[in-house]
Tab-separated table of C-alpha atoms in Angstrom:
chain	number	residue	atom	x	y	z
A	30	UNK	CA	238.775	97.518	-34.021
A	31	UNK	CA	239.274	100.756	-36.197
A	32	UNK	CA	236.244	102.150	-34.343
A	33	UNK	CA	238.185	102.038	-30.961
A	34	UNK	CA	241.580	103.190	-32.154
A	35	UNK	CA	239.929	106.309	-34.091
A	36	UNK	CA	240.191	108.349	-30.060
A	37	UNK	CA	244.007	107.717	-30.204
A	38	UNK	CA	244.364	108.539	-33.862
A	39	UNK	CA	242.546	111.663	-33.805
A	40	UNK	CA	244.269	112.697	-30.507
A	41	UNK	CA	247.232	112.409	-33.386
A	42	UNK	CA	245.564	114.223	-35.905
A	43	UNK	CA	246.052	110.453	-37.653
A	44	UNK	CA	243.044	109.438	-40.679
A	45	UNK	CA	242.318	106.213	-40.449
A	46	UNK	CA	240.593	104.472	-43.539
A	47	UNK	CA	238.763	101.191	-44.476
A	48	UNK	CA	239.484	99.223	-48.073
A	49	UNK	CA	238.426	95.976	-47.160
A	50	UNK	CA	235.616	95.834	-49.870
A	51	UNK	CA	231.807	93.873	-48.137
A	52	UNK	CA	231.976	90.065	-48.289
A	53	UNK	CA	235.460	89.331	-47.876
A	54	UNK	CA	235.572	86.647	-45.157
A	55	UNK	CA	238.709	84.786	-43.690
A	56	UNK	CA	238.504	81.609	-41.849
A	57	UNK	CA	239.828	82.575	-37.729
A	58	UNK	CA	238.485	82.936	-33.915
A	59	UNK	CA	236.808	86.238	-33.934
A	60	UNK	CA	238.386	87.740	-30.597
A	61	UNK	CA	242.508	86.585	-31.587
A	62	UNK	CA	241.970	87.967	-34.438
A	63	UNK	CA	240.797	91.281	-32.938
A	64	UNK	CA	243.825	91.229	-31.163
A	65	UNK	CA	245.971	91.263	-33.723
A	66	UNK	CA	244.336	93.834	-35.773
A	67	UNK	CA	244.821	96.075	-32.833
A	68	UNK	CA	248.361	95.533	-32.303
A	69	UNK	CA	248.652	96.049	-36.308
A	70	UNK	CA	246.549	99.160	-35.321
A	71	UNK	CA	247.643	100.947	-32.309
A	72	UNK	CA	251.277	100.574	-33.502
A	73	UNK	CA	250.301	102.196	-36.978
A	74	UNK	CA	248.486	105.140	-35.083
A	75	UNK	CA	251.420	105.451	-32.236
A	76	UNK	CA	254.657	105.549	-34.442
A	77	UNK	CA	253.338	107.024	-37.671
A	78	UNK	CA	253.843	111.370	-37.808
A	79	UNK	CA	251.132	113.851	-36.654
A	80	UNK	CA	249.029	114.238	-39.448
A	81	UNK	CA	249.552	111.348	-41.080
A	82	UNK	CA	247.373	108.225	-42.071
A	83	UNK	CA	246.505	104.438	-41.486
A	84	UNK	CA	244.578	102.254	-44.262
A	85	UNK	CA	243.221	99.276	-43.397
A	86	UNK	CA	243.110	97.083	-46.734
A	87	UNK	CA	242.683	93.243	-47.686
A	88	UNK	CA	243.624	91.691	-51.315
A	89	UNK	CA	243.682	87.933	-52.160
A	90	UNK	CA	247.150	86.354	-51.656
A	91	UNK	CA	248.006	82.805	-52.462
A	92	UNK	CA	247.391	79.834	-51.706
A	93	UNK	CA	243.972	80.231	-50.435
A	94	UNK	CA	244.573	83.147	-48.299
A	95	UNK	CA	243.449	86.417	-48.098
A	96	UNK	CA	246.037	89.461	-46.886
A	97	UNK	CA	244.755	92.188	-44.880
A	98	UNK	CA	247.096	94.652	-44.623
A	99	UNK	CA	247.755	97.793	-42.459
A	100	UNK	CA	249.792	100.773	-44.545
A	101	UNK	CA	250.912	103.350	-42.060
A	102	UNK	CA	252.884	106.339	-42.653
A	103	UNK	CA	255.645	106.582	-40.216
A	104	UNK	CA	259.124	107.272	-40.488
A	105	UNK	CA	259.802	103.366	-41.647
A	106	UNK	CA	262.776	101.512	-41.190
A	107	UNK	CA	265.945	100.319	-42.017
A	108	UNK	CA	266.458	96.350	-43.316
A	109	UNK	CA	267.983	95.281	-40.153
A	110	UNK	CA	265.047	96.534	-38.013
A	111	UNK	CA	262.578	94.809	-40.350
A	112	UNK	CA	264.774	92.430	-39.231
A	113	UNK	CA	264.801	92.168	-35.806
A	114	UNK	CA	260.636	93.266	-35.422
A	115	UNK	CA	259.151	89.771	-34.230
A	116	UNK	CA	262.185	89.946	-31.516
A	117	UNK	CA	260.690	89.703	-28.222
A	118	UNK	CA	261.503	92.808	-25.780
A	119	UNK	CA	263.280	94.693	-28.969
A	120	UNK	CA	261.611	97.980	-29.316
A	121	UNK	CA	264.262	98.806	-32.122
A	122	UNK	CA	265.993	101.418	-30.303
A	123	UNK	CA	263.137	102.924	-29.349
A	124	UNK	CA	263.272	102.450	-25.219
A	125	UNK	CA	263.705	105.350	-24.182
A	126	UNK	CA	261.555	107.464	-26.748
A	127	UNK	CA	258.021	109.327	-26.113
A	128	UNK	CA	255.928	106.077	-26.915
A	129	UNK	CA	255.694	103.302	-23.851
A	130	UNK	CA	255.543	99.634	-24.460
A	131	UNK	CA	256.838	96.357	-24.190
A	132	UNK	CA	258.361	95.068	-27.388
A	133	UNK	CA	256.537	91.651	-27.117
A	134	UNK	CA	253.117	92.939	-28.876
A	135	UNK	CA	254.191	91.793	-31.990
A	136	UNK	CA	255.651	88.365	-30.950
A	137	UNK	CA	252.404	87.978	-29.670
A	138	UNK	CA	250.504	88.598	-32.642
A	139	UNK	CA	252.635	86.420	-34.632
A	140	UNK	CA	252.149	83.759	-32.347
A	141	UNK	CA	248.158	84.010	-32.917
A	142	UNK	CA	248.609	84.467	-36.529
A	143	UNK	CA	249.994	80.767	-36.205
A	144	UNK	CA	247.838	79.165	-34.297
A	145	UNK	CA	244.538	80.695	-36.714
A	146	UNK	CA	247.304	79.481	-39.832
A	147	UNK	CA	247.651	82.486	-41.188
A	148	UNK	CA	250.857	84.292	-41.026
A	149	UNK	CA	252.392	88.235	-39.965
A	150	UNK	CA	255.314	90.101	-41.746
A	151	UNK	CA	256.595	93.536	-42.633
A	152	UNK	CA	257.891	95.547	-45.604
A	153	UNK	CA	259.531	98.713	-44.610
A	154	UNK	CA	261.355	101.771	-45.888
A	155	UNK	CA	262.848	104.964	-44.156
A	156	UNK	CA	260.990	107.960	-44.515
A	157	UNK	CA	258.426	105.583	-46.526
A	158	UNK	CA	255.961	103.803	-43.974
A	159	UNK	CA	255.119	100.496	-42.943
A	160	UNK	CA	252.873	97.582	-44.180
A	161	UNK	CA	252.091	95.096	-41.663
A	162	UNK	CA	250.173	91.974	-43.463
A	163	UNK	CA	248.401	89.502	-41.857
A	164	UNK	CA	247.516	86.299	-43.921
A	165	UNK	CA	244.864	84.065	-43.105
A	166	UNK	CA	243.230	81.268	-45.099
A	167	UNK	CA	239.991	82.420	-46.907
A	168	UNK	CA	236.203	81.407	-45.641
A	169	UNK	CA	233.882	81.029	-47.303
A	170	UNK	CA	230.637	83.351	-45.513
A	171	UNK	CA	230.083	83.986	-42.306
A	172	UNK	CA	227.671	81.387	-40.709
A	173	UNK	CA	224.258	82.284	-39.480
A	174	UNK	CA	224.305	82.456	-35.921
A	175	UNK	CA	223.235	80.197	-34.000
A	176	UNK	CA	221.598	80.130	-30.118
A	177	UNK	CA	222.879	78.250	-27.610
A	178	UNK	CA	218.809	76.999	-27.036
A	179	UNK	CA	218.130	75.920	-29.871
A	180	UNK	CA	220.723	73.077	-30.243
A	181	UNK	CA	221.753	71.581	-26.638
A	182	UNK	CA	224.933	70.553	-28.110
A	183	UNK	CA	226.433	73.713	-28.348
A	184	UNK	CA	226.264	74.544	-24.770
A	185	UNK	CA	229.511	73.741	-23.472
A	186	UNK	CA	229.890	71.632	-20.487
A	187	UNK	CA	230.364	73.214	-16.881
A	188	UNK	CA	234.011	71.646	-17.149
A	189	UNK	CA	235.125	73.665	-19.961
A	190	UNK	CA	234.013	76.924	-18.845
A	191	UNK	CA	235.634	80.060	-18.985
A	192	UNK	CA	237.793	80.346	-16.167
A	193	UNK	CA	238.924	83.474	-13.831
A	194	UNK	CA	242.755	84.605	-13.258
A	195	UNK	CA	242.639	87.211	-11.233
A	196	UNK	CA	246.779	88.185	-11.271
A	197	UNK	CA	247.449	91.338	-8.456
A	198	UNK	CA	250.836	93.268	-10.256
A	199	UNK	CA	252.043	96.941	-9.870
A	200	UNK	CA	254.639	96.711	-13.055
A	201	UNK	CA	252.814	97.236	-16.518
A	202	UNK	CA	255.786	95.399	-17.726
A	203	UNK	CA	254.693	92.073	-16.172
A	204	UNK	CA	251.023	92.442	-16.493
A	205	UNK	CA	251.880	92.544	-20.402
A	206	UNK	CA	253.093	89.548	-20.435
A	207	UNK	CA	250.828	87.829	-18.747
A	208	UNK	CA	247.907	89.346	-21.054
A	209	UNK	CA	250.173	87.956	-23.870
A	210	UNK	CA	250.591	84.393	-22.154
A	211	UNK	CA	246.607	83.963	-21.521
A	212	UNK	CA	245.566	85.474	-24.735
A	213	UNK	CA	246.560	82.357	-26.048
A	214	UNK	CA	244.213	80.431	-23.726
A	215	UNK	CA	240.590	81.289	-25.104
A	216	UNK	CA	239.290	79.889	-21.809
A	217	UNK	CA	241.258	81.157	-19.307
A	218	UNK	CA	239.614	85.271	-18.314
A	219	UNK	CA	242.068	87.674	-16.842
A	220	UNK	CA	241.279	90.334	-13.933
A	221	UNK	CA	244.649	92.651	-13.144
A	222	UNK	CA	244.647	94.646	-10.438
A	223	UNK	CA	247.568	97.084	-9.703
A	224	UNK	CA	247.160	97.672	-5.526
A	225	UNK	CA	246.902	94.294	-3.403
A	226	UNK	CA	243.702	96.293	-1.401
A	227	UNK	CA	241.832	96.710	-5.065
A	228	UNK	CA	242.895	93.307	-5.768
A	229	UNK	CA	241.079	92.082	-2.683
A	230	UNK	CA	238.377	94.186	-2.765
A	231	UNK	CA	238.295	92.582	-6.731
A	232	UNK	CA	238.092	89.122	-5.526
A	233	UNK	CA	235.810	89.226	-2.793
A	234	UNK	CA	233.325	90.603	-5.580
A	235	UNK	CA	234.135	87.874	-8.062
A	236	UNK	CA	235.946	84.837	-6.768
A	237	UNK	CA	238.712	83.562	-9.290
A	238	UNK	CA	239.833	80.554	-9.747
A	239	UNK	CA	243.403	81.488	-9.479
A	240	UNK	CA	245.346	84.580	-7.760
A	241	UNK	CA	248.206	85.304	-9.324
A	242	UNK	CA	250.065	87.596	-7.016
A	243	UNK	CA	253.327	90.211	-6.621
A	244	UNK	CA	255.424	89.414	-3.530
A	245	UNK	CA	255.769	93.187	-3.610
A	246	UNK	CA	253.149	95.887	-4.148
A	247	UNK	CA	253.310	99.872	-3.027
A	248	UNK	CA	250.567	99.476	-0.499
A	249	UNK	CA	250.679	95.582	0.791
A	250	UNK	CA	252.755	93.334	0.580
A	251	UNK	CA	251.947	89.582	-1.563
């Protein structure tokens, strides 16, 4: 996840540092965990100061949990802003600012953390940066990888294979909401086209199980 975020961080001169020691495991869904970490680290970069830093660290927490901390050197938040962090579409006064967003990323991340038996919370102070903490159940060691060819029971039944949904939508806010909703459903793969003609071409190349259409598109109607 840090490697994926490095280009964006480098554009702002922000240093990304991994302080997670080796051999520390959490019990979680790998794909959902990556999505939550991507949101946490992306926010830490976007709302940082030029030339700042982001540190990702871990520590043992209470009740058999491990805490993953994303620590930034941004402007920080006052207690009222911290209390409003996980309200959907609340961007804490940044609606007209230079940083793009919809205010649902943290809401989705909190829900994903809860689905994995964890929590997500933050602490911050004005002028002192912010720390976002994801707590997850402690894991043992990583299981040895198994191949489906070695065990027929590992092959998914055809009825439960991943389904594809194609969403034709030019409004990025609506698209992000749909991404968040379907992120909770790992059996679904979402594809998005912003133009009607692009959507038609994509659907012909790969037929989806479901098409969601916006009726008002820039080139043709739904």
